[in-house]
């Protein structure tokens, strides 16, 4: 049984993981709000809120739960799923407080502590009618299982202290949960690609056969549908790539990093010519590493510099220096730079500092870089100032 005197305190690294969960849900579903709520009797609090456009909820927002009429009150009381496709057409929900924030559809599940008492909820909300597919429900249930595994690990850490055996069992279970989640995300993304391809094919066929034969509004409607399908396909493909990095076995072999950089530059040749960018490098070492992942790492970092180039011709330089147990690599550019306060956010899945209209992309490239470096046993960070370019640093352990 859970000791009621113990307060569950979520560590920063797990909180960052939960933030990534909320961001992924909001991005994949295309909604303004994905939340992890925490119940501390008598209050319900926004514990984690997705960094998505139009989200009216902020971490720390709280209300007295009982009698509030909030969606999550029902989830906490029943400890069961709640689906409201359209509160405006439901007499039981049309006056609830979330409707005042224009959140008219809701899907939520309870999150339970190890003793089956409520920790809170995981939920998604939309400002339009939304039925939420079975695939979305299953994805949320997988995320809930991961969160509950985290809570169990936190509890055991706080209660059992130095009991190494139980801690190792929890860590192994958490690793299995993470592996299951990654595999599910890969399968879900793969399965979603097929119907999207069919939709795109039929919309293009409709556009080809009936363009200028329907009214003006119909022609205007077809184009954003095609664009939306393509964007969703890009997101799914990015999620597939991110999942592959975490699930595919890492193949450590002696790798000439000079060749890895040169291959990445060759793959970016067209973008470099278009932007007028030049890439140079120092002599780089030969280290035990996965060739395809390291090539992707350099391609993402250099490609990121090319995307965010300034008005002056971009210069990118790759260098490395050795310390006692590792090599420190740097990818330095003369691009637009970023606010130093934002340096942690850029490595979060689907996190972006600019709108899609300003700079296209899925917001997952640097998250892939972080995962690649960490799978090699290293660290990655950035030093930057607005208008003064950026330098990405990462380490790769030296294995004799």
Coordinates of C-alpha atoms in Angstrom, one line a residue:
X1 CA 0.0 0.0 0.0
X2 CA 1.1 3.6 -0.7
X3 CA 2.2 5.5 2.4
X4 CA -0.2 8.5 2.4
X5 CA 2.4 10.6 4.2
X6 CA 4.7 10.4 1.3
X7 CA 4.4 13.3 -1.2
X8 CA 5.0 12.2 -4.8
X9 CA 7.5 14.7 -6.2
X10 CA 8.2 14.3 -9.9
X11 CA 11.9 14.7 -10.8
X12 CA 12.9 17.2 -13.6
X13 CA 13.9 14.5 -16.1
X14 CA 10.6 12.6 -15.8
X15 CA 8.7 15.9 -15.9
X16 CA 10.5 16.7 -19.2
X17 CA 9.4 13.3 -20.5
X18 CA 5.8 14.1 -19.6
X19 CA 6.1 17.4 -21.4
X20 CA 7.2 15.5 -24.5
X21 CA 4.2 13.2 -24.2
X22 CA 1.8 16.2 -24.1
X23 CA 3.6 17.9 -27.0
X24 CA 3.4 14.7 -29.1
X25 CA -0.3 14.2 -28.4
X26 CA -1.2 17.8 -29.4
X27 CA 0.9 17.7 -32.5
X28 CA -0.3 14.3 -33.8
X29 CA -4.0 14.9 -33.1
X30 CA -3.8 18.6 -34.3
X31 CA -5.4 20.0 -31.2
X32 CA -4.7 23.1 -29.0
X33 CA -4.5 21.3 -25.7
X34 CA -3.0 18.1 -24.3
X35 CA -2.8 18.0 -20.5
X36 CA -1.6 16.0 -17.5
X37 CA -3.7 17.1 -14.5
X38 CA -2.8 16.5 -10.9
X39 CA -5.4 15.9 -8.1
X40 CA -4.4 17.2 -4.7
X41 CA -7.6 17.1 -2.6
X42 CA -9.6 19.3 -2.9
X43 CA -7.9 20.9 -6.0
X44 CA -7.3 19.8 -9.6
X45 CA -4.2 21.4 -11.1
X46 CA -2.7 21.7 -14.6
X47 CA 0.5 19.8 -14.0
X48 CA 1.8 19.6 -17.6
X49 CA 0.4 21.5 -20.6
X50 CA 1.4 21.1 -24.3
X51 CA 3.4 23.9 -25.9
X52 CA 0.8 24.2 -28.7
X53 CA -0.8 27.2 -30.3
X54 CA -4.1 28.3 -28.9
X55 CA -3.7 26.4 -25.6
X56 CA -5.6 28.3 -22.9
X57 CA -4.2 26.1 -20.0
X58 CA -1.0 26.9 -18.1
X59 CA 0.9 24.8 -15.6
X60 CA -0.2 25.8 -12.1
X61 CA -3.8 26.7 -13.0
X62 CA -6.0 25.1 -10.5
X63 CA -9.6 24.8 -9.4
X64 CA -11.6 23.2 -6.5
X65 CA -12.5 19.9 -8.1
X66 CA -15.8 18.8 -6.5
X67 CA -18.8 20.7 -7.8
X68 CA -16.7 22.4 -10.5
X69 CA -18.4 20.8 -13.4
X70 CA -15.1 20.2 -15.1
X71 CA -14.6 17.3 -17.5
X72 CA -11.9 15.9 -15.2
X73 CA -14.2 15.9 -12.2
X74 CA -16.1 13.1 -13.8
X75 CA -12.9 11.2 -14.8
X76 CA -11.6 11.4 -11.2
X77 CA -14.9 10.4 -9.6
X78 CA -15.6 7.4 -12.0
X79 CA -11.9 6.5 -12.5
X80 CA -12.9 5.8 -16.1
X81 CA -12.6 7.2 -19.6
X82 CA -14.7 10.2 -20.6
X83 CA -15.3 11.1 -24.2
X84 CA -17.3 14.2 -25.1
X85 CA -17.2 14.8 -28.9
X86 CA -19.2 18.1 -28.8
X87 CA -20.2 19.6 -25.5
X88 CA -22.3 22.3 -27.3
X89 CA -24.8 19.6 -28.4
X90 CA -24.8 17.8 -25.1
X91 CA -27.2 19.1 -22.5
X92 CA -25.1 17.6 -19.7
X93 CA -21.9 19.4 -20.7
X94 CA -22.8 22.6 -22.7
X95 CA -22.4 24.8 -19.5
X96 CA -19.2 23.3 -18.1
X97 CA -16.3 25.7 -17.4
X98 CA -14.1 24.4 -20.2
X99 CA -16.6 25.4 -22.8
X100 CA -16.0 29.0 -21.7
X101 CA -12.5 28.5 -22.9
X102 CA -13.9 27.3 -26.2
X103 CA -12.8 23.7 -25.4
X104 CA -15.9 21.8 -26.6
X105 CA -14.5 18.3 -27.2
X106 CA -12.7 16.2 -24.6
X107 CA -11.1 12.8 -24.2
X108 CA -9.6 11.9 -20.8
X109 CA -8.3 8.9 -18.8
X110 CA -7.6 8.6 -15.1
X111 CA -3.9 8.3 -13.9
X112 CA -3.7 6.1 -10.8
X113 CA -1.0 5.9 -8.1
X114 CA 0.3 2.4 -7.1
X115 CA -2.4 2.1 -4.5
X116 CA -5.1 2.8 -7.2
X117 CA -5.9 6.2 -5.7
X118 CA -6.1 9.0 -8.3
X119 CA -3.0 11.0 -9.2
X120 CA -4.9 13.0 -11.9
X121 CA -5.8 12.6 -15.5
X122 CA -4.3 12.6 -19.0
X123 CA -6.6 14.4 -21.5
X124 CA -6.9 16.2 -24.8
X125 CA -9.2 19.0 -25.7
X126 CA -10.2 20.6 -29.0
X127 CA -12.0 23.8 -29.9
X128 CA -14.2 22.0 -32.4
X129 CA -16.1 18.7 -32.6
X130 CA -13.8 15.7 -32.4
X131 CA -14.7 12.0 -32.2
X132 CA -11.1 11.0 -31.4
X133 CA -10.2 7.7 -33.1
X134 CA -9.5 4.3 -31.5
X135 CA -5.8 4.8 -32.5
X136 CA -5.7 8.0 -30.5
X137 CA -7.3 6.3 -27.5
X138 CA -4.8 3.4 -27.6
X139 CA -1.9 5.9 -27.9
X140 CA -3.2 7.8 -24.8
X141 CA -3.5 4.5 -22.9
X142 CA 0.1 3.6 -23.7
X143 CA 1.2 7.1 -22.5
X144 CA -0.9 6.6 -19.4
X145 CA 0.8 3.3 -18.7
X146 CA 4.2 5.0 -19.0
X147 CA 3.2 7.8 -16.6
X148 CA 2.0 5.2 -14.1
X149 CA 5.2 3.3 -14.4
X150 CA 7.1 6.5 -13.7
X151 CA 4.9 7.1 -10.6
X152 CA 5.6 3.7 -9.3
X153 CA 9.4 4.2 -9.8
X154 CA 9.2 7.6 -8.0
X155 CA 7.3 6.0 -5.1
X156 CA 9.8 3.2 -4.8
X157 CA 12.7 5.6 -4.9
X158 CA 11.3 7.7 -2.2
X159 CA 10.1 4.9 0.1
X160 CA 12.6 2.1 -0.5
X161 CA 15.7 4.4 -0.6
X162 CA 18.8 2.2 -1.1
X163 CA 16.9 -1.1 -1.8
X164 CA 18.9 -1.8 -5.0
X165 CA 17.1 -4.9 -6.1
X166 CA 13.7 -3.4 -6.1
X167 CA 15.0 -0.2 -7.8
X168 CA 16.6 -2.3 -10.6
X169 CA 13.4 -4.2 -11.1
X170 CA 11.5 -0.9 -11.5
X171 CA 14.1 0.5 -13.9
X172 CA 13.9 -2.7 -16.0
X173 CA 10.1 -2.5 -16.0
X174 CA 10.3 1.2 -17.0
X175 CA 12.7 0.3 -19.8
X176 CA 10.3 -2.4 -21.1
X177 CA 7.4 0.2 -20.9
X178 CA 9.5 2.7 -22.9
X179 CA 10.3 0.0 -25.5
X180 CA 6.6 -1.0 -25.8
X181 CA 5.7 2.7 -26.2
X182 CA 8.3 3.3 -28.9
X183 CA 7.2 0.1 -30.7
X184 CA 3.5 1.2 -30.5
X185 CA 4.3 4.7 -31.7
X186 CA 6.2 3.1 -34.7
X187 CA 3.3 0.7 -35.5
X188 CA 0.7 3.4 -35.1
X189 CA 2.6 5.9 -37.3
X190 CA 3.1 3.2 -39.9
X191 CA -0.5 2.2 -39.9
X192 CA -1.7 5.8 -40.2
X193 CA 0.5 6.4 -43.3
X194 CA -1.5 4.0 -45.5
X195 CA -5.0 5.6 -45.1
X196 CA -3.4 9.0 -45.5
X197 CA -1.9 7.9 -48.8
X198 CA -5.3 6.7 -50.0
X199 CA -6.9 10.0 -49.0
X200 CA -4.1 12.0 -50.8
X201 CA -4.6 9.9 -53.9
X202 CA -8.3 10.4 -54.1
X203 CA -8.1 14.1 -53.3
X204 CA -5.6 14.6 -56.1
X205 CA -7.8 12.5 -58.4
X206 CA -10.8 14.7 -57.5
X207 CA -8.7 17.8 -58.1
X208 CA -7.6 16.6 -61.5
X209 CA -11.0 15.5 -62.8
X210 CA -13.2 18.2 -61.4
X211 CA -10.9 21.3 -61.1
X212 CA -12.8 24.3 -62.5
X213 CA -15.9 22.2 -62.9
X214 CA -17.1 22.7 -59.3
X215 CA -17.9 26.0 -57.7
X216 CA -15.1 28.4 -56.6
X217 CA -15.4 27.3 -52.9
X218 CA -14.9 23.6 -53.8
X219 CA -11.7 24.4 -55.7
X220 CA -10.4 26.4 -52.7
X221 CA -11.3 23.6 -50.3
X222 CA -9.3 20.9 -52.1
X223 CA -5.9 22.6 -51.8
X224 CA -5.8 22.9 -48.0
X225 CA -7.0 19.3 -47.7
X226 CA -4.0 18.2 -49.8
X227 CA -1.7 20.4 -47.8
X228 CA -3.1 19.0 -44.5
X229 CA -2.6 15.4 -45.6
X230 CA 1.0 16.1 -46.7
X231 CA 1.7 17.8 -43.4
X232 CA 0.3 14.9 -41.4
X233 CA 2.4 12.5 -43.6
X234 CA 5.5 14.5 -42.8
X235 CA 4.7 14.4 -39.1
X236 CA 4.1 10.6 -39.2
X237 CA 7.4 10.0 -41.1
X238 CA 9.3 12.2 -38.6
X239 CA 7.7 10.1 -35.7
X240 CA 8.7 6.9 -37.5
X241 CA 12.3 8.2 -37.8
X242 CA 12.4 9.2 -34.2
X243 CA 11.0 5.8 -33.1
X244 CA 13.6 4.0 -35.3
X245 CA 16.5 5.7 -33.5
X246 CA 15.2 4.4 -30.2
X247 CA 14.2 0.9 -31.2
X248 CA 16.8 -0.1 -33.8
X249 CA 19.9 -1.9 -32.4
X250 CA 22.9 0.4 -32.4
X251 CA 25.8 -1.0 -34.6
X252 CA 29.1 0.2 -33.1
X253 CA 31.9 -0.1 -35.6
X254 CA 35.1 1.9 -36.3
X255 CA 33.8 5.0 -38.1
X256 CA 35.8 7.7 -39.8
X257 CA 33.9 10.9 -38.8
X258 CA 35.4 12.8 -41.7
X259 CA 33.5 10.5 -44.1
X260 CA 30.3 10.9 -42.0
X261 CA 30.5 14.7 -42.3
X262 CA 31.3 14.5 -46.0
X263 CA 28.4 12.2 -46.7
X264 CA 26.0 14.5 -44.8
X265 CA 27.3 17.5 -46.7
X266 CA 26.7 15.7 -50.0
X267 CA 23.1 14.9 -49.0
X268 CA 22.6 18.6 -48.3
X269 CA 24.2 19.8 -51.5
X270 CA 21.0 21.2 -53.1
X271 CA 20.1 23.1 -49.9
X272 CA 23.6 24.5 -49.6
X273 CA 23.6 25.8 -53.2
X274 CA 20.2 27.4 -52.8
X275 CA 21.2 29.2 -49.5
X276 CA 24.9 29.9 -50.5
X277 CA 26.1 28.0 -47.4
X278 CA 29.7 26.7 -47.1
X279 CA 30.7 23.9 -44.8
X280 CA 34.3 23.2 -43.6
X281 CA 35.8 20.8 -41.1
X282 CA 38.9 20.0 -39.2
X283 CA 40.5 16.6 -39.3
X284 CA 38.1 14.3 -37.3
X285 CA 38.8 11.1 -35.4
X286 CA 37.9 7.5 -36.0
X287 CA 35.6 6.2 -33.2
X288 CA 33.3 3.3 -32.5
X289 CA 29.9 4.5 -33.6
X290 CA 26.8 3.7 -35.7
X291 CA 27.5 5.1 -39.2
X292 CA 24.0 5.7 -40.3
X293 CA 23.0 7.5 -37.0
X294 CA 26.2 9.7 -36.9
X295 CA 25.6 10.7 -40.5
X296 CA 22.0 11.6 -39.6
X297 CA 23.3 13.5 -36.6
X298 CA 25.6 15.7 -38.7
X299 CA 23.0 16.0 -41.5
X300 CA 20.4 17.3 -39.0
X301 CA 22.8 19.7 -37.3
X302 CA 24.2 21.2 -40.5
X303 CA 20.7 21.2 -42.1
X304 CA 19.4 23.1 -39.1
X305 CA 22.1 25.7 -39.6
X306 CA 21.2 26.0 -43.3
X307 CA 17.5 26.4 -42.5
X308 CA 18.1 29.2 -40.0
X309 CA 20.7 31.2 -42.0
X310 CA 20.8 35.0 -41.8
X311 CA 21.1 37.5 -44.6
X312 CA 24.8 37.0 -44.9
X313 CA 26.2 33.9 -46.6
X314 CA 26.2 31.0 -44.0
X315 CA 29.4 29.4 -42.8
X316 CA 29.4 26.1 -40.9
X317 CA 32.5 24.6 -39.3
X318 CA 32.8 21.2 -37.7
X319 CA 35.7 20.5 -35.3
X320 CA 36.6 18.0 -32.5
X321 CA 39.0 17.8 -29.6
X322 CA 39.8 14.9 -27.3
X323 CA 39.7 14.8 -23.5
X324 CA 40.6 11.9 -21.3
X325 CA 37.6 9.7 -21.9
X326 CA 35.7 11.3 -24.8
X327 CA 35.8 13.4 -27.9
X328 CA 34.0 16.8 -27.9
X329 CA 32.6 17.8 -31.3
X330 CA 31.3 21.2 -32.2
X331 CA 29.2 22.4 -35.2
X332 CA 29.5 26.2 -35.3
X333 CA 27.4 28.4 -37.7
X334 CA 26.9 32.1 -38.5
X335 CA 23.1 31.9 -38.6
X336 CA 20.4 33.8 -36.8
X337 CA 21.1 32.3 -33.4
X338 CA 18.5 31.8 -30.6
X339 CA 17.7 33.3 -27.3
X340 CA 19.9 31.5 -24.6
X341 CA 16.7 31.0 -22.5
X342 CA 15.3 28.7 -25.2
X343 CA 18.3 26.4 -25.5
X344 CA 16.6 23.5 -23.6
X345 CA 13.3 23.7 -25.5
X346 CA 14.8 23.0 -28.9
X347 CA 15.6 19.4 -28.1
X348 CA 12.0 18.6 -27.1
X349 CA 9.9 16.5 -29.6
X350 CA 7.7 18.7 -31.9
X351 CA 9.0 21.9 -30.2
X352 CA 9.6 24.9 -32.4
X353 CA 10.6 28.5 -31.8
X354 CA 9.2 29.8 -35.0
X355 CA 6.0 29.3 -37.0
X356 CA 5.7 26.9 -39.9
X357 CA 5.2 29.9 -42.2
X358 CA 8.5 31.3 -41.2
X359 CA 10.5 28.1 -41.3
X360 CA 9.0 24.7 -42.5
X361 CA 9.7 21.4 -40.8
X362 CA 8.3 19.0 -38.1
X363 CA 10.2 20.2 -35.1
X364 CA 11.7 16.8 -34.5
X365 CA 15.2 17.0 -36.1
X366 CA 17.1 18.1 -32.9
X367 CA 15.2 15.7 -30.7
X368 CA 16.5 12.9 -33.0
X369 CA 20.0 14.4 -32.6
X370 CA 19.6 14.2 -28.8
X371 CA 18.5 10.6 -28.9
X372 CA 21.4 9.6 -31.2
X373 CA 24.0 11.2 -29.0
X374 CA 22.5 9.7 -25.8
X375 CA 22.4 6.2 -27.4
X376 CA 26.1 6.6 -28.0
X377 CA 26.6 7.5 -24.3
X378 CA 27.2 11.2 -24.9
X379 CA 25.7 14.6 -24.2
X380 CA 24.5 17.4 -26.5
X381 CA 23.9 21.1 -25.8
X382 CA 23.9 24.4 -27.6
X383 CA 25.5 27.8 -27.0
X384 CA 23.9 30.7 -28.9
X385 CA 22.9 34.3 -29.0
X386 CA 20.4 36.0 -31.2
X387 CA 22.2 37.4 -34.3
X388 CA 25.5 35.8 -33.4
X389 CA 25.1 32.3 -34.6
X390 CA 25.0 29.0 -32.7
X391 CA 27.4 26.2 -31.7
X392 CA 26.1 22.7 -31.1
X393 CA 28.4 20.6 -28.9
X394 CA 28.1 16.9 -28.4
X395 CA 30.4 14.2 -26.9
X396 CA 31.2 10.7 -28.0
X397 CA 33.0 8.4 -25.5
X398 CA 36.4 7.1 -26.6
X399 CA 36.4 3.3 -26.6
X400 CA 39.8 1.8 -26.9

